[in-house]
Short mmCIF file of C-alpha atoms in Angstrom, two decimals:
data_model
loop_
_atom_site.label_atom_id
_atom_site.label_comp_id
_atom_site.label_asym_id
_atom_site.label_seq_id
_atom_site.Cartn_x
_atom_site.Cartn_y
_atom_site.Cartn_z
CA MET A 1 151.76 -217.03 112.57
CA PRO A 2 152.75 -218.31 115.83
CA ASN A 3 149.55 -219.70 118.18
CA PHE A 4 148.83 -217.70 121.12
CA THR A 5 146.69 -219.31 123.59
CA LEU A 6 144.50 -217.07 126.21
CA PRO A 7 144.67 -218.11 129.73
CA ARG A 8 141.20 -219.09 130.97
CA PRO A 9 139.72 -216.88 133.90
CA ALA A 10 139.42 -218.56 137.34
CA ARG A 11 135.91 -219.82 138.12
CA LEU A 12 133.94 -217.90 141.00
CA THR A 13 132.47 -220.46 143.48
CA ARG A 14 129.22 -219.93 144.89
CA THR A 15 130.69 -218.97 147.91
CA HIS A 16 132.61 -216.12 146.25
CA LYS A 17 129.20 -215.08 144.51
CA VAL A 18 127.36 -214.88 147.94
CA SER A 19 130.24 -212.82 149.65
CA ALA A 20 130.21 -210.23 146.95
CA ALA A 21 126.46 -209.63 147.04
CA LEU A 22 126.55 -208.80 150.40
CA VAL A 23 129.18 -206.28 150.40
CA ALA A 24 127.27 -204.71 147.71
CA THR A 25 123.91 -204.48 149.69
CA ALA A 26 125.91 -203.16 152.62
CA GLY A 27 127.76 -200.25 150.86
CA CYS A 28 124.12 -199.35 149.31
CA ALA A 29 122.27 -199.35 152.87
CA ALA A 30 125.05 -196.82 154.14
CA ALA A 31 124.83 -194.58 151.24
CA LEU A 32 120.91 -194.47 151.96
CA VAL A 33 120.94 -193.73 155.54
CA ALA A 34 123.64 -191.00 154.81
CA THR A 35 121.44 -189.23 152.44
CA ALA A 36 118.02 -189.65 153.99
CA ALA A 37 119.02 -188.26 157.39
CA PRO A 38 121.42 -185.33 157.04
CA SER A 39 122.46 -184.01 160.54
CA GLY A 40 122.53 -180.64 162.25
CA ALA A 41 121.74 -176.96 161.10
CA GLU A 42 124.69 -176.91 158.84
CA THR A 43 123.08 -179.40 156.36
CA THR A 44 119.72 -177.39 156.59
CA ALA A 45 121.54 -174.04 155.93
CA ALA A 46 123.55 -175.68 153.22
CA HIS A 47 120.14 -176.66 151.50
CA ALA A 48 118.04 -173.75 152.06
CA PRO A 49 117.87 -171.24 148.73
CA ALA A 50 119.58 -167.86 149.01
CA ALA A 51 117.34 -164.57 149.15
CA VAL A 52 117.47 -162.46 145.83
CA LYS A 53 117.75 -159.01 146.38
CA PRO A 54 116.28 -156.72 143.53
CA VAL A 55 118.83 -154.64 141.75
CA SER A 56 118.52 -151.51 139.34
CA ALA A 57 119.14 -150.96 136.00
CA ASN A 58 122.96 -150.47 136.77
CA GLY A 59 123.22 -153.54 138.95
CA LEU A 60 123.42 -151.98 142.06
CA PRO A 61 120.78 -152.47 145.16
CA MET A 62 117.64 -150.43 144.43
CA THR A 63 117.12 -147.49 146.99
CA ALA A 64 113.58 -146.47 147.94
CA LYS A 65 113.97 -143.65 145.37
CA ASP A 66 114.33 -146.12 142.66
CA ARG A 67 111.28 -147.99 143.65
CA ALA A 68 109.43 -144.86 143.84
CA ASP A 69 110.58 -144.14 140.32
CA ASP A 70 109.84 -147.49 138.99
CA GLY A 71 106.11 -147.18 140.51
CA LYS A 72 105.56 -143.75 138.78
CA GLN A 73 106.63 -145.20 135.57
CA ALA A 74 104.58 -148.17 136.06
CA ARG A 75 101.54 -146.25 136.65
CA ALA A 76 102.38 -143.82 133.92
CA VAL A 77 102.47 -146.98 131.48
CA ALA A 78 99.26 -148.37 132.76
CA SER A 79 97.56 -144.93 132.48
CA SER A 80 98.95 -144.54 128.79
CA VAL A 81 97.50 -148.19 128.17
CA ALA A 82 93.84 -147.17 129.58
CA ALA A 83 93.67 -143.86 127.73
CA GLY A 84 94.85 -145.81 124.52
CA LEU A 85 92.18 -148.30 125.23
CA LYS A 86 89.49 -145.62 126.01
CA GLY A 87 90.42 -143.75 122.74
CA THR A 88 90.11 -147.12 120.90
CA ALA A 89 86.79 -147.73 122.45
CA ALA A 90 85.67 -144.13 121.76
CA GLU A 91 86.86 -144.37 118.20
CA LYS A 92 84.88 -147.74 117.84
CA GLN A 93 81.92 -146.06 119.28
CA ASN A 94 81.99 -143.00 116.79
CA HIS A 95 82.86 -145.53 113.71
CA ALA A 96 79.66 -147.33 114.68
CA ALA A 97 77.56 -144.34 115.22
CA GLU A 98 78.44 -142.98 111.82
CA GLN A 99 77.87 -146.09 110.06
CA THR A 100 74.54 -146.26 111.83
CA ALA A 101 73.77 -142.61 110.74
CA ASN A 102 75.09 -143.37 107.02
CA ARG A 103 72.67 -146.45 106.82
CA SER A 104 69.74 -144.35 107.91
CA VAL A 105 70.62 -141.74 105.57
CA GLU A 106 70.38 -144.41 102.86
CA ARG A 107 67.30 -145.80 104.24
CA LYS A 108 65.78 -142.26 104.07
CA ALA A 109 66.92 -141.68 100.49
CA LEU A 110 65.80 -145.14 99.32
CA VAL A 111 62.13 -144.74 101.15
CA ALA A 112 61.67 -140.88 100.32
CA PRO A 113 59.37 -140.55 97.10
CA LYS A 114 60.93 -138.59 94.36
CA ALA A 115 59.86 -134.73 94.13
CA ALA A 116 57.24 -134.37 91.54
CA PRO A 117 58.64 -132.41 88.68
CA LYS A 118 57.50 -128.76 88.71
CA ALA A 119 54.61 -128.19 86.49
CA PRO A 120 55.89 -125.89 83.59
CA LYS A 121 54.82 -121.88 84.37
CA ALA A 122 51.93 -121.04 82.49
CA PRO A 123 52.81 -118.48 79.96
CA LYS A 124 52.18 -115.02 80.78
CA ALA A 125 48.81 -113.55 79.07
CA PRO A 126 49.70 -110.85 76.65
CA LYS A 127 49.08 -107.37 77.71
CA ALA A 128 45.91 -106.37 76.38
CA THR A 129 46.48 -103.49 73.65
CA PRO A 130 44.53 -100.15 74.43
CA LYS A 131 41.49 -100.15 71.75
CA ARG A 132 41.86 -97.46 69.10
CA TYR A 133 39.28 -95.83 67.57
CA ALA A 134 39.37 -93.37 64.33
CA ASN A 135 39.48 -89.79 64.63
CA ASN A 136 36.12 -89.25 62.84
CA LEU A 137 32.57 -89.31 63.95
CA ASP A 138 32.12 -93.02 63.68
CA GLY A 139 35.42 -93.28 66.04
CA TRP A 140 34.06 -90.62 68.46
CA ILE A 141 30.32 -92.63 68.67
CA ARG A 142 32.19 -95.94 68.98
CA GLU A 143 34.24 -94.95 71.79
CA SER A 144 31.46 -93.11 73.58
CA LEU A 145 29.48 -96.06 73.67
CA ASP A 146 32.03 -98.01 75.30
CA ILE A 147 32.07 -95.39 77.81
CA MET A 148 28.63 -95.31 78.26
CA LYS A 149 28.44 -99.03 78.65
CA ALA A 150 31.09 -98.99 81.55
CA LYS A 151 29.02 -96.29 83.36
CA GLY A 152 25.64 -97.66 82.83
CA ILE A 153 24.27 -95.00 80.54
CA PRO A 154 21.81 -96.21 78.09
CA GLY A 155 21.92 -95.61 74.03
CA SER A 156 22.75 -96.83 70.88
CA TYR A 157 24.82 -95.96 68.02
CA GLU A 158 21.65 -95.07 65.78
CA GLY A 159 20.25 -92.89 68.49
CA LEU A 160 23.61 -91.03 68.83
CA HIS A 161 24.28 -90.63 65.14
CA ARG A 162 20.65 -89.68 64.39
CA ASN A 163 20.78 -87.06 66.98
CA ILE A 164 24.15 -85.67 66.12
CA MET A 165 23.40 -85.10 62.38
CA ARG A 166 20.24 -83.13 63.27
CA GLU A 167 22.16 -80.82 65.72
CA SER A 168 25.60 -80.36 64.37
CA SER A 169 25.74 -82.21 60.94
CA GLY A 170 28.80 -83.93 62.60
CA ASN A 171 30.83 -80.60 63.47
CA PRO A 172 32.51 -81.01 66.71
CA ASN A 173 33.07 -77.17 66.76
CA ALA A 174 29.37 -75.94 65.84
CA VAL A 175 28.26 -73.12 67.70
CA ASN A 176 24.24 -71.79 67.91
CA ASP A 177 24.57 -68.37 68.28
CA TRP A 178 20.95 -67.41 67.71
CA ASP A 179 18.57 -69.36 69.98
CA ILE A 180 17.40 -68.31 73.42
CA ASN A 181 20.39 -69.94 75.07
CA ALA A 182 22.56 -67.68 73.04
CA ILE A 183 20.70 -64.72 73.85
CA ASN A 184 21.03 -65.64 77.80
CA GLY A 185 24.99 -65.98 76.98
CA VAL A 186 25.25 -69.63 77.05
CA PRO A 187 25.15 -70.74 73.52
CA SER A 188 24.76 -74.56 72.55
CA LYS A 189 28.15 -76.14 71.45
CA GLY A 190 29.73 -79.15 69.86
CA LEU A 191 27.97 -82.46 68.02
CA LEU A 192 24.84 -82.53 70.27
CA GLN A 193 24.67 -79.03 70.99
CA VAL A 194 25.30 -78.94 74.82
CA ILE A 195 25.09 -75.58 77.14
CA GLN A 196 27.86 -75.24 79.67
CA PRO A 197 25.71 -75.78 82.68
CA THR A 198 24.29 -78.72 81.33
CA PHE A 199 27.91 -80.26 80.53
CA ASP A 200 29.09 -79.29 83.88
CA ALA A 201 26.28 -81.18 85.80
CA TYR A 202 26.23 -84.46 83.55
CA HIS A 203 30.14 -84.71 82.67
CA VAL A 204 31.15 -88.17 82.66
CA ALA A 205 34.47 -89.07 84.70
CA GLY A 206 37.26 -89.99 82.45
CA THR A 207 36.55 -87.78 79.88
CA PRO A 208 37.92 -84.41 79.02
CA HIS A 209 36.30 -81.44 80.85
CA LYS A 210 36.20 -79.55 77.69
CA LEU A 211 32.58 -78.88 76.10
CA THR A 212 33.54 -79.18 72.54
CA ASP A 213 35.65 -82.36 73.20
CA PRO A 214 33.60 -85.05 70.86
CA ILE A 215 33.81 -87.79 73.55
CA ALA A 216 33.10 -85.73 76.44
CA ASN A 217 30.18 -83.80 74.61
CA ILE A 218 28.51 -87.02 73.48
CA THR A 219 28.66 -88.82 76.82
CA ALA A 220 27.50 -85.76 78.72
CA ALA A 221 24.21 -85.17 76.28
CA ALA A 222 23.70 -88.96 76.66
CA ASN A 223 24.12 -88.88 80.26
CA TYR A 224 21.63 -85.74 80.46
CA ALA A 225 18.84 -87.27 78.09
CA ALA A 226 19.05 -90.79 80.11
CA ASP A 227 18.11 -88.77 82.88
CA ARG A 228 15.52 -86.49 81.41
CA TYR A 229 13.85 -88.93 78.69
CA GLY A 230 15.17 -92.33 79.77
CA SER A 231 17.81 -92.66 76.90
CA ILE A 232 19.19 -90.65 74.01
CA ASP A 233 17.46 -93.05 71.66
CA ASN A 234 14.03 -91.54 72.89
CA VAL A 235 14.82 -87.96 71.64
CA ASP A 236 13.76 -87.18 68.08
CA SER A 237 13.89 -83.15 68.55
CA ALA A 238 15.61 -80.32 70.20
CA TYR A 239 15.59 -81.26 73.93
#
């Protein structure tokens, strides 16, 4: 390969270095003076920011009508937002009120005592069946005694039976057609031989108004004997 030798640069003397430094310093000072002190109104106007004019959606300068429409739209949006906030607040209040009411109902349900179970209904008393009596002398006397007891008329089974057997021998249709009553036209009739005027005067309410009816005849005669002798039991002969 051929040998190349690079030429050596010339060496700067101290004088050259000082001269270069002075030149550089002077250039910087001039640049600073020109920047810091601009001259005249033209420089001020060049650096002033340009005024920005509002434009509409189509890029044209906005008119008074455009600005009024924008104001209406802004107010409508603000009103809608405010209404939405009010509605949200009202919904929150209603929800809170519902929760409070539900908690109140739940507390009442927990605190309220359970209703006592209804007492079972008492079974209805069976209807009393009417007492039945035999359709014979024994049954007539017993039925008459029950009526006499209810009306407060004294007498016993023995006293009734004894006087019936003496007066009619137990025949409810027996008629005496020979004594003084028969002669006077009011013969004695029935089990205890009662005349019609006496029967009418001492008839017991609730019994048939018929002189020869066994129950009506016995109770009327016992009522008369109680008034005249104190009780049918005190009668031992014709009365």
